[in-house]
XYZ file of C-alpha atoms in Angstrom:
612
model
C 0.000 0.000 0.000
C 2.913 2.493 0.915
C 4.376 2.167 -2.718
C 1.605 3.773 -4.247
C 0.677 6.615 -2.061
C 3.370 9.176 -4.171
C 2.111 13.053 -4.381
C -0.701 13.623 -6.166
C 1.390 14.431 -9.375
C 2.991 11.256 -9.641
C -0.633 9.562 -9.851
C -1.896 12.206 -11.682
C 1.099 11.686 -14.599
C 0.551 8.092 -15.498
C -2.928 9.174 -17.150
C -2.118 12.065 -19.259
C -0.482 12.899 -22.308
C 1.992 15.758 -23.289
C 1.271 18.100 -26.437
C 3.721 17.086 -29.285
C 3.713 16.959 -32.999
C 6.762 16.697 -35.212
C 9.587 17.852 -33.921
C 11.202 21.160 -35.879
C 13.484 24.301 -35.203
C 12.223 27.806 -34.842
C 14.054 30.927 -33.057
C 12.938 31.608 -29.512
C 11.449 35.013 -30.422
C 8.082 33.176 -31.869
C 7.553 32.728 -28.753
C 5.217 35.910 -28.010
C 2.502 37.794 -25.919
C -0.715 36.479 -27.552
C -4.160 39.030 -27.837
C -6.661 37.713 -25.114
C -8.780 37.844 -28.127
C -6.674 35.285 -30.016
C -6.395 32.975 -27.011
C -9.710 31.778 -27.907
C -9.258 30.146 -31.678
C -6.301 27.954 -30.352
C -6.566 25.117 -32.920
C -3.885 27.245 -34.777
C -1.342 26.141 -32.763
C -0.489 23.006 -35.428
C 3.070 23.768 -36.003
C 4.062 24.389 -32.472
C 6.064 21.536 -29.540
C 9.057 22.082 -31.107
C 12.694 21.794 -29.892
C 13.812 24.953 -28.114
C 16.676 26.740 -29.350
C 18.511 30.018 -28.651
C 20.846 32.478 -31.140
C 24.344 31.660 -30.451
C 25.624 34.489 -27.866
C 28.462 36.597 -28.434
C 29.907 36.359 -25.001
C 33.140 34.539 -24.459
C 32.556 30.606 -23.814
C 34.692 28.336 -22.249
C 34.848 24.882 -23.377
C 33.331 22.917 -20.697
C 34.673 19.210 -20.093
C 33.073 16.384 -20.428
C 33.541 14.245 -17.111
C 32.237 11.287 -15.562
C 32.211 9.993 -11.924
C 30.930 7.301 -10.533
C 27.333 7.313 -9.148
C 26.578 5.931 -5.743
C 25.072 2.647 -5.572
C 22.068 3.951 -4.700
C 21.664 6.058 -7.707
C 19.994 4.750 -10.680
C 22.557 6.409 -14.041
C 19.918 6.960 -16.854
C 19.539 4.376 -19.625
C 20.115 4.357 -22.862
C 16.559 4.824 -25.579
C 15.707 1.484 -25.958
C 13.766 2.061 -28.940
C 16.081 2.411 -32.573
C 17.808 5.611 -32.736
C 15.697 7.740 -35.072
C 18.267 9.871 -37.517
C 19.232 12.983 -35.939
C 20.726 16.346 -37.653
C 22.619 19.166 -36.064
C 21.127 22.104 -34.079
C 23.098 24.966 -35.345
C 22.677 27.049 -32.473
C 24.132 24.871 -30.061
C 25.675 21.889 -31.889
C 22.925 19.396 -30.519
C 21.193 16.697 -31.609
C 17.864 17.471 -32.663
C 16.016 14.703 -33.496
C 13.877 13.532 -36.026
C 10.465 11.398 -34.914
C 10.295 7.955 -36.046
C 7.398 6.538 -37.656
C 5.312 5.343 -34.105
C 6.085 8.900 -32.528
C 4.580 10.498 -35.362
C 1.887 8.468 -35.453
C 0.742 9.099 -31.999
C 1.728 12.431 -32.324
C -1.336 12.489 -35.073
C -3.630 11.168 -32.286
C -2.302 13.699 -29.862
C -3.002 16.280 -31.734
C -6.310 15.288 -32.282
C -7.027 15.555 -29.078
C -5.114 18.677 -28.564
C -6.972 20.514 -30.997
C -10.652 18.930 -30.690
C -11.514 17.426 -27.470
C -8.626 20.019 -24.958
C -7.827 22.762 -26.925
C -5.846 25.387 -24.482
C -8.810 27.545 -24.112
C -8.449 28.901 -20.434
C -5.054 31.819 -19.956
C -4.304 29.156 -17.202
C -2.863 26.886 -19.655
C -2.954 28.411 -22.697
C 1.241 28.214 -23.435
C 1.539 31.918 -26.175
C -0.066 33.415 -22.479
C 1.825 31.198 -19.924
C 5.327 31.785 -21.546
C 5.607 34.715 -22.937
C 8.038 37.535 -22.117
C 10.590 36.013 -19.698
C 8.122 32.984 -19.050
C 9.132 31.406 -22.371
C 12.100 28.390 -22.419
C 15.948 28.940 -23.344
C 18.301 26.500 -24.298
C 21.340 25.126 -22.549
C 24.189 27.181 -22.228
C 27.859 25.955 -21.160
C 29.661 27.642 -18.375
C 30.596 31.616 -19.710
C 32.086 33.931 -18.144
C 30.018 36.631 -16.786
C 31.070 40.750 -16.161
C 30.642 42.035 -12.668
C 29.313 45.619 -13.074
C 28.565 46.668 -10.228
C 31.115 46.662 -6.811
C 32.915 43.302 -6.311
C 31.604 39.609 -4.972
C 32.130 39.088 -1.199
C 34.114 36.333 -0.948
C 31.581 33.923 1.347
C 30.370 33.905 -2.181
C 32.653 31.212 -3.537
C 30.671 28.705 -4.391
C 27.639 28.646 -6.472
C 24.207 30.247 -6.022
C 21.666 27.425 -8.022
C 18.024 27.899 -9.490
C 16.035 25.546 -10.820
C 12.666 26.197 -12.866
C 10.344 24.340 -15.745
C 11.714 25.349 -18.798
C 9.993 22.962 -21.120
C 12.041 21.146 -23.647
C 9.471 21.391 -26.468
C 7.106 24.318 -26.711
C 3.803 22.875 -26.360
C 0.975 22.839 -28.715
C -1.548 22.187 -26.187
C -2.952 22.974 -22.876
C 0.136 23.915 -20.791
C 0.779 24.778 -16.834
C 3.560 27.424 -15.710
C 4.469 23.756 -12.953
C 4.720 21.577 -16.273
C 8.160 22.173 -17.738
C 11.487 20.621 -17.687
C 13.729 21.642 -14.999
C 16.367 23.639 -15.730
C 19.234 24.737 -13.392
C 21.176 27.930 -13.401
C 24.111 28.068 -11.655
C 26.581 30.827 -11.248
C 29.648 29.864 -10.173
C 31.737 31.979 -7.845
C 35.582 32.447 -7.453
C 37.784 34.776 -6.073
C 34.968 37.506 -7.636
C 34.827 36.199 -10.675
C 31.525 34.763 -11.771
C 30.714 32.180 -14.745
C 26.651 31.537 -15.414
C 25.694 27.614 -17.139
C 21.996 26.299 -17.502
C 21.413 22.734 -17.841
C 18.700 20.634 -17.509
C 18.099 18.182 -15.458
C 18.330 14.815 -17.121
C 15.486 13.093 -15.622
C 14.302 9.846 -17.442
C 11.416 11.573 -18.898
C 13.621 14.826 -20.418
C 15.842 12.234 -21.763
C 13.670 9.266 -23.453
C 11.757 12.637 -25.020
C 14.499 14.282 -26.204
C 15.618 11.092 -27.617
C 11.977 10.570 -29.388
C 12.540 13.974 -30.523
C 8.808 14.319 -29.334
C 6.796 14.348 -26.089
C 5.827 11.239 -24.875
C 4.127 11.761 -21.657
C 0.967 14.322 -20.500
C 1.086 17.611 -18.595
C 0.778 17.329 -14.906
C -0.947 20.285 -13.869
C -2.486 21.315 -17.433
C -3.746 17.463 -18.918
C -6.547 16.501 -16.967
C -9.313 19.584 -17.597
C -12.349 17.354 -18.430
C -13.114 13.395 -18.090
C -13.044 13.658 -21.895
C -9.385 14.849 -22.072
C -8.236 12.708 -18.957
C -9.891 10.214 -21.002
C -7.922 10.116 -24.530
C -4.562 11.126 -22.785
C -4.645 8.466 -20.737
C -5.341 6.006 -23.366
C -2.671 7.544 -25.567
C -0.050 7.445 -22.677
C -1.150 3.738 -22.250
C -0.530 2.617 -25.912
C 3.091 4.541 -25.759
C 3.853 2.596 -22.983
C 2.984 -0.740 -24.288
C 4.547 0.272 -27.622
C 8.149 0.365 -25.873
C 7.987 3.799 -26.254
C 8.050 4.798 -21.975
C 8.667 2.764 -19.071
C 7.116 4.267 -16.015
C 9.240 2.222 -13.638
C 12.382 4.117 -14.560
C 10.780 7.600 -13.365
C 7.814 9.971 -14.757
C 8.809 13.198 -12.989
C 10.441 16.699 -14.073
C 12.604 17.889 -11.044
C 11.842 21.188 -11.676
C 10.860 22.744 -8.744
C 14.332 23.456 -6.084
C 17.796 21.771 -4.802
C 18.818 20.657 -1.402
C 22.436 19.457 -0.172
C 22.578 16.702 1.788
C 24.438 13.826 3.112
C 27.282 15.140 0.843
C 25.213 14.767 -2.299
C 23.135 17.478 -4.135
C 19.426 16.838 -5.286
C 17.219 18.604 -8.026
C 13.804 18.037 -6.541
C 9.861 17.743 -8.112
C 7.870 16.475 -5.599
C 6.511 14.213 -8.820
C 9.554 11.893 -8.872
C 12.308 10.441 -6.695
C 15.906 13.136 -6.425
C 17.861 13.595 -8.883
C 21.372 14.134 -8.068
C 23.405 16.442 -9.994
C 26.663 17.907 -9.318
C 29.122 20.956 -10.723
C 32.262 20.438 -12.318
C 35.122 22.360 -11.655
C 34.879 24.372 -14.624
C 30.958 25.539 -13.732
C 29.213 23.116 -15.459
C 25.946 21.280 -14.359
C 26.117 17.141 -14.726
C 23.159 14.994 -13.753
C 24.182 11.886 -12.098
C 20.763 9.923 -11.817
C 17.648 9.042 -10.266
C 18.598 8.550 -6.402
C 16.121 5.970 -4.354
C 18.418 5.729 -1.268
C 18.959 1.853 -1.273
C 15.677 1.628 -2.504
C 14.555 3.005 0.481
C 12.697 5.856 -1.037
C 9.385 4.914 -3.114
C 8.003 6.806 -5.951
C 8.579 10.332 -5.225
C 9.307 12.949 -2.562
C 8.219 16.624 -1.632
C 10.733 19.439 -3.103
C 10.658 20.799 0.152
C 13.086 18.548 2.841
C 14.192 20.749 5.563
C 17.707 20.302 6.812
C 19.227 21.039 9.435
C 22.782 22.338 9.581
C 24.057 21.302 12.752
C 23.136 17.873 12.624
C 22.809 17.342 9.009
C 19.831 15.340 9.156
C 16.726 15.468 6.556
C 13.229 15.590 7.290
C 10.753 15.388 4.358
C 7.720 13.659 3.399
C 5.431 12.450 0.573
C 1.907 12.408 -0.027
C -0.949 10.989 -2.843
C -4.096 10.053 -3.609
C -4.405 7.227 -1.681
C -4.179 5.892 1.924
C -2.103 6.142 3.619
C -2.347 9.760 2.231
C 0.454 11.425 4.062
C 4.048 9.445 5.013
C 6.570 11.415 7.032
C 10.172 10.428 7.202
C 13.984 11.468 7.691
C 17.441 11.126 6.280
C 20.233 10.877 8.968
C 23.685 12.956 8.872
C 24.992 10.887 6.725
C 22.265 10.779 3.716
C 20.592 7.267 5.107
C 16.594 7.233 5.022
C 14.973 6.126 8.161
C 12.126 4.083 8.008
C 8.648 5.612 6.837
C 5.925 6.983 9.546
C 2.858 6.456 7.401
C -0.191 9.136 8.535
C -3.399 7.169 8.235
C -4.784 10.031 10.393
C -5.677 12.455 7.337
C -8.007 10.770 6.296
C -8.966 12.951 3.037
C -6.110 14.216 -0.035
C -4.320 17.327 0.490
C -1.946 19.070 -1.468
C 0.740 19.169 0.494
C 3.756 20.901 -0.764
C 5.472 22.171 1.837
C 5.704 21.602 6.004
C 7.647 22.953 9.083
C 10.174 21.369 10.824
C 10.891 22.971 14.647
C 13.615 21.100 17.159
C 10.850 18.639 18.733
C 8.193 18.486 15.863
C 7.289 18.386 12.527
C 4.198 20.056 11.045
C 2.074 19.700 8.578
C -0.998 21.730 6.769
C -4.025 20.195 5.383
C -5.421 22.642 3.390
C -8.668 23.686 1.768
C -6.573 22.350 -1.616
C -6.846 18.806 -2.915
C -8.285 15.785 -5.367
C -11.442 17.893 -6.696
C -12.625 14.515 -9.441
C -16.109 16.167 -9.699
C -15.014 19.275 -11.017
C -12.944 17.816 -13.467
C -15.492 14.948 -14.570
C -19.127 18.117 -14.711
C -16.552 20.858 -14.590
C -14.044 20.456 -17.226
C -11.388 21.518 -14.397
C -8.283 20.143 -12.893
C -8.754 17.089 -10.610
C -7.068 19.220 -7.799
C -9.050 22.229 -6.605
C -10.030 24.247 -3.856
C -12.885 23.024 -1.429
C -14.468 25.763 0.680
C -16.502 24.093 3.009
C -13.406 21.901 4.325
C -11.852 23.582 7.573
C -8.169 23.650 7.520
C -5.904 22.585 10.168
C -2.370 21.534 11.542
C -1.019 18.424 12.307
C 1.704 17.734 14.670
C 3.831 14.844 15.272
C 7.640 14.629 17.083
C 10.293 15.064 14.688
C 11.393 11.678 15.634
C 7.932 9.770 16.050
C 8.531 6.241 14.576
C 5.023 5.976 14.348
C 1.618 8.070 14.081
C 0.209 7.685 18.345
C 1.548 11.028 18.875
C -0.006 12.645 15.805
C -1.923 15.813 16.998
C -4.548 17.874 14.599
C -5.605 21.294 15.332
C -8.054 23.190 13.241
C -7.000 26.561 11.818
C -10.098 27.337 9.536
C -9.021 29.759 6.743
C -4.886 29.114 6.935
C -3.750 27.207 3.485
C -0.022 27.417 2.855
C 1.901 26.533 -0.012
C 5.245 27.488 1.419
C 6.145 27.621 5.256
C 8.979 29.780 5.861
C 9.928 28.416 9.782
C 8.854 26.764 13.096
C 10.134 26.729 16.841
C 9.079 26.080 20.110
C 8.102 27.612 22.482
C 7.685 26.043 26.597
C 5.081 23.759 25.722
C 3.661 25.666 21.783
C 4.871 25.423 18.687
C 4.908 28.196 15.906
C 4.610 28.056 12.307
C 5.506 30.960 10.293
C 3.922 30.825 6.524
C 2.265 33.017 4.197
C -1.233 32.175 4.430
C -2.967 31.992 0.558
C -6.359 34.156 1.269
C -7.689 33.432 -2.143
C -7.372 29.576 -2.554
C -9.117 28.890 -5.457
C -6.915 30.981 -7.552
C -3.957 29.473 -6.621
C -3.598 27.074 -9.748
C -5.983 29.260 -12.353
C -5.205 32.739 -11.974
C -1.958 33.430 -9.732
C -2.465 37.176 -10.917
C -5.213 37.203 -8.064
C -3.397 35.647 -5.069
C -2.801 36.997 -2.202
C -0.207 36.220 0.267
C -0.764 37.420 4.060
C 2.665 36.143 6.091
C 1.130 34.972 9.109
C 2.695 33.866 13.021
C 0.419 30.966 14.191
C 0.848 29.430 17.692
C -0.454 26.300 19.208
C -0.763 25.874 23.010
C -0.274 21.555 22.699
C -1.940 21.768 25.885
C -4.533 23.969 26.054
C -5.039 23.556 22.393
C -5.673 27.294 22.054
C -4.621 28.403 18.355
C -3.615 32.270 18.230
C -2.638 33.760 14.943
C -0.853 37.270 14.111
C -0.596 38.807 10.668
C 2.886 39.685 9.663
C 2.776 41.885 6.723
C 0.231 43.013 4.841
C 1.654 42.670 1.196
C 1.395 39.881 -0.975
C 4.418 37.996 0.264
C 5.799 34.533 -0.763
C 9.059 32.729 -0.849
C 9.861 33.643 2.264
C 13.504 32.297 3.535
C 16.026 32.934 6.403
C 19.346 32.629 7.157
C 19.498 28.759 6.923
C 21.771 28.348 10.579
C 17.921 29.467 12.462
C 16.136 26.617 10.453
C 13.716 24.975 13.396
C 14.579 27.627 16.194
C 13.399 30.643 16.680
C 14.422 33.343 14.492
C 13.971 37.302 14.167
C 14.669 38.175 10.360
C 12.590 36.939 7.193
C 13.441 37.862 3.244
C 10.572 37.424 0.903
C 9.719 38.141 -2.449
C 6.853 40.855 -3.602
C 4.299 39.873 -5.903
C 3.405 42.448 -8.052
C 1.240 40.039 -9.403
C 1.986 36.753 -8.498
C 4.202 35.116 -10.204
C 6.171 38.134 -11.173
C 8.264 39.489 -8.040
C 8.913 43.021 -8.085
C 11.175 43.156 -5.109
C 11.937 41.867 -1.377
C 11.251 42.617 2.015
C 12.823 42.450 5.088
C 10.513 41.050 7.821
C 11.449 41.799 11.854
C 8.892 38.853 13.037
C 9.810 39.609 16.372
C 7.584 42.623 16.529
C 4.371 43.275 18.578
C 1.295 41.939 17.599
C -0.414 43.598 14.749
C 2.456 45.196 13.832
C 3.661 45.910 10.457
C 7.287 43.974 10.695
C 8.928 45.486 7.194
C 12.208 46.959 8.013
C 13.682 46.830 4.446
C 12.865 46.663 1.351
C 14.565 46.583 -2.031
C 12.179 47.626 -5.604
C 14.403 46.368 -8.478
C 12.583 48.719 -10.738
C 10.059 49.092 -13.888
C 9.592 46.095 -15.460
C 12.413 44.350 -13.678
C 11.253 41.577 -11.431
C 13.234 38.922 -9.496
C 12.508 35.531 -7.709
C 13.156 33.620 -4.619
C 15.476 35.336 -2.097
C 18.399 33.445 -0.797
C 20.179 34.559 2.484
C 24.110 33.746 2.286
C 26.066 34.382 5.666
C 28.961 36.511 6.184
C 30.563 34.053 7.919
C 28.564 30.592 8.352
C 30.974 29.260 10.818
C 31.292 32.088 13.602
C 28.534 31.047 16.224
C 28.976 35.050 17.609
C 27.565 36.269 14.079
C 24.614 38.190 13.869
C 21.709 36.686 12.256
C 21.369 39.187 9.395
C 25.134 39.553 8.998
C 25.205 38.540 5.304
C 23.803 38.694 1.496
C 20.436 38.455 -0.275
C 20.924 37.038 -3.711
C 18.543 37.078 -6.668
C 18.521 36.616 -10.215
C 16.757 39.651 -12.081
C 15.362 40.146 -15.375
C 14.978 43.516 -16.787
C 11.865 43.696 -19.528
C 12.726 46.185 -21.088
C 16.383 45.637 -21.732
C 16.251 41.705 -22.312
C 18.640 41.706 -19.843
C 19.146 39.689 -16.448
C 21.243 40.083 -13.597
C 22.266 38.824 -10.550
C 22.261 40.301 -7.430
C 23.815 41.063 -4.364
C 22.159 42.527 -1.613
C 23.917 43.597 1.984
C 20.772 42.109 4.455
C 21.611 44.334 7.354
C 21.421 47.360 5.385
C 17.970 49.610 5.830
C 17.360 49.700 1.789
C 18.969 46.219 1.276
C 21.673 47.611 -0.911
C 23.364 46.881 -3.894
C 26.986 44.955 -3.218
C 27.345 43.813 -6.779
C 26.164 43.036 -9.573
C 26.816 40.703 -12.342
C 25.346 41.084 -15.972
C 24.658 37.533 -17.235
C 25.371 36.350 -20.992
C 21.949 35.624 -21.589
C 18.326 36.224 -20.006
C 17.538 33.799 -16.840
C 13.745 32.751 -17.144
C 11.562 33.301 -14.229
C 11.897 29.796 -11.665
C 11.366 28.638 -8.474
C 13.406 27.851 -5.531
C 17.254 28.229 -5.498
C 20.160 27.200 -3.154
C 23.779 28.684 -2.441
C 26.600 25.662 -1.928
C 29.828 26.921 -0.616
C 32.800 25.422 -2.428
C 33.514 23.471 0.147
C 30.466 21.519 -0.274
C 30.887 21.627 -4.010
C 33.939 19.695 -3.487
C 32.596 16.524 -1.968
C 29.892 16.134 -4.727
């Protein structure tokens, strides 16, 4: 029973089908801002899911070296297509293969486009992929490690290292329904030395990326953007089933994207999508990004894991979690200083699907939010929706359980009606409470159609665990998300927050500077950094000054970003001094080529880059 209950995405995968014709070459500016009053006649979309490719830049390259290592045992190296190689010809921006589809992937491609363009056609701006990736939305290709040109001041050296992002960046532009959470991860890595700084993009090599790009098509369905209708869920799943038995996919080896963030741990770094099982990855010493394989820890971990582990520095232990459509719906577990998975703690007490994508980790417990968001079948089978939505009438609450329970007796649930988070940003204890700090979503049922309309309130909730008495305090009140800290404070109790503006969601217009320590009711901003018109950012990531000096100030350090400038077609990345009262600019590095708008990102000192 525990094998099967993955995140809802992993069950949710197996019966869909990605867009795809035949697979051609066409410059990344086609890629536009469609009229809303086009988005409605999408059946023109025939020539589109097509290999993405990039003009050759004019900024100095270095050759990057090709280098093996040797995988753990543990970690599963990609295969080989097992299918004939179809005949391949030469991209010309970037000397890849790009592949031509053999006669079975273009005949389901046929079928898929059927459906594409007469049962699902993209019809909603949710999914519809001219709306969803234009401007800096839309995909790039890879680019080898290139030196980048520091502008502005000079790197601090507790830089050295390299600051990570991953993000979908979908390999093929898709011709039908697509979800900003559906694409191909991507990392971006900048690479730091002695204040130089040298930017590569890779993507992840999951199975699915590479048996695609192999196929030179598509193979599998959307996760977030291929089940809108019993009709659709229908024929995709169908189609995904005759690929399968044609040879074409094996679902064993992996159906996820990693595209979502990174986490070091155990002396190995992941790529994580809470779809799939970790990828590890590593950077060579040049800058570039290799994927090692699909990790299953001893083949300890099954199916898939959230993107979201929390670990803890001083211990180096793990705590994460997956959860699915199926009992037992929620399974908690932890990774030891060393890397090893401990034994599962399966949670039969949620008793409904949740989408749980995040959690808080304090030094005695572990907690957990089930939301007013999960499995939603009716409104995709009357509704012609997604089979995850928002239910209003369900009261939301917190579960907590002690971060080392080896089993569910201890499990405690406390309602919180109204509270749905997507991220948490931290947890502590206090005598015998616990608080959870997290921006609370106040308009759920936007949060996978129309991100535009979210709204984020950070809010500080406490639970007495023995009075049972819930208090909660608003934080800020701007639409905040991606909230971090200074990694050191992860589980205890900690003063400073950095989070990301949405000006709308997903487009992040700045940071703040929280002081959570505050009264009650009180506004906590006490910094805050615009980046400017039509320049927006991402995730915030707090680098210290100096990591290993137990004396240091919390705030004593750097906020990084990357940052994209609209007008300009230009991204940077930036340093920010965190103790400073307008977050100031430290540096600044112009990058060789845009950085599309991502997810979650992590700094690894070179140290740590070393033992990968």
């Amino acid at each position: 029973m525990d094998a099967s209950s993955s995140s809802f995405l992993s069950a949710i995968q197996t019966s869909k089908l990605l867009t795809g014709t035949m697979a051609m070459t066409i410059p990344k500016s086609a890629v536009t801002t469609t009229p809303s009053f086009l988005s409605r006649h999408l059946p023109s979309l025939n020539v589109s899911s097509v290999r993405i490719e990039e003009k050759p830049q004019n900024s100095t390259t270095r050759p990057t070296t090709s280098r093996t290592s040797r995988p753990a045992s543990s970690t599963t190296t990609l295969p080989a297509a097992t299918k004939p190689t179809p005949s391949t010809r030469k991209s010309p921006a970037n000397d890849r293969r790009v592949v031509e589809p053999n006669q079975p992937t273009m005949m389901f491609n046929v079928l898929e486009g059927v459906i594409n363009n007469f049962i699902d056609p993209p019809l909603r701006q949710s999914v519809d992929p001219r709306y969803v990736l234009s401007d800096n939305f839309a995909p790039v290709d890879e680019l080898p490690p290139t030196e980048c040109e520091v502008i502005h001041g000079s790197l601090p050296s507790c830089l050295d290292g390299a600051y990570i992002r991953n993000g979908p960046n979908p390999q093929y532009l898709p011709r039908g329904p697509y979800h900003l959470f559906d694409g191909d991860g991507m990392l971006h890595s900048i690479r730091i030395s002695q204040g130089k700084a040298t930017l590569c993009s890779r993507y992840v090599k999951t199975y699915k990326y590479t048996m695609e790009r192999d196929a030179g098509a598509p193979l599998l369905p959307n996760v977030f953007s291929g089940f809108n209708g019993l009709a659709a869920s229908a024929a995709r799943g169908a189609l995904s089933a005759a690929r399968i038995l044609a040879g074409q996919f094996n679902p064993a080896n992996g159906i996820g994207l990693a595209n979502t963030s990174l986490a070091y741990f155990g002396n190995r770094l992941y790529a994580l999508g809470e779809s799939d099982l970790p990828y590890a990855v590593r950077l060579t010493s040049n800058g570039d990004i290799e994927t090692l394989g699909r990790h299953d820890f001893d083949r300890k971990l099954l199916m898939s894991m959230t993107a979201h582990p929390k670990v803890d520095l001083e211990t180096g232990e793990a705590f994460a979690f997956r959860y699915g459509p199926v009992p037992p719906f929620l399974t908690y577990f932890h990774f030891d200083g060393n890397g090893n998975k401990q034994p599962d703690v399966p949670i039969f007490s949620m008793t409904r699907p949740s989408f749980l994508h995040d959690f808080g980790i304090s030094s005695k417990y572990a907690i957990f939010a089930d939301i007013q968001i999960g499995m939603n079948p009716m409104e995709m089978i009357f509704g012609g929706g997604s089979p995850v939505g928002s239910d209003p009438a369900k009261v939301s609450r917190l579960g907590i359980i002690p971060r080392y329970a080896t089993d569910e007796s201890e499990m405690k649930w406390f309602d919180v009606p109204g509270f749905n988070i997507i991220h948490a940003i931290n947890a502590w204890d206090e005598e015998d409470a616990v608080v959870i700090l997290a921006p609370n979503i106040l308009s759920v049922e936007h949060t996978l159609e129309r991100m535009d309309l979210i709204h984020a309130l950070v809010e500080k909730v406490r639970i007495d665990l023995k009075t049972g008495i819930v208090t909660r305090n608003p934080v800020s009140a701007r639409n905040l998300d991606f909230g971090v800290i200074n990694p050191a404070y992860l589980g205890k109790k900690n003063r400073f927050v950095y989070a990301a503006i949405g000006d709308p969601m997903p487009k992040i217009s700045g940071v703040v500077k929280l002081d959570v320590s505050k009264g009650e009711r009180q506004e906590c901003t006490v910094a805050s950094r615009i980046f400017g018109p039509r320049c927006y950012g991402g995730e915030p990531f707090f680098v210290a000054r100096e990591p290993e000096n137990p004396e240091a100030e919390e705030d004593d350090g750097y906020v990084v970003s990357y940052v994209h400038d609209e007008t300009a077609g230009e991204s940077k990345f930036l340093v920010m001094d965190a103790k400073s009262p307008g977050l100031d600019i430290v540096a600044a590095v112009r990058l060789p080529r845009r950085v599309p708008y991502g997810f979650h990102g992590l700094f690894v000192k070179e140290s740590d880059l070393k033992k990968l």
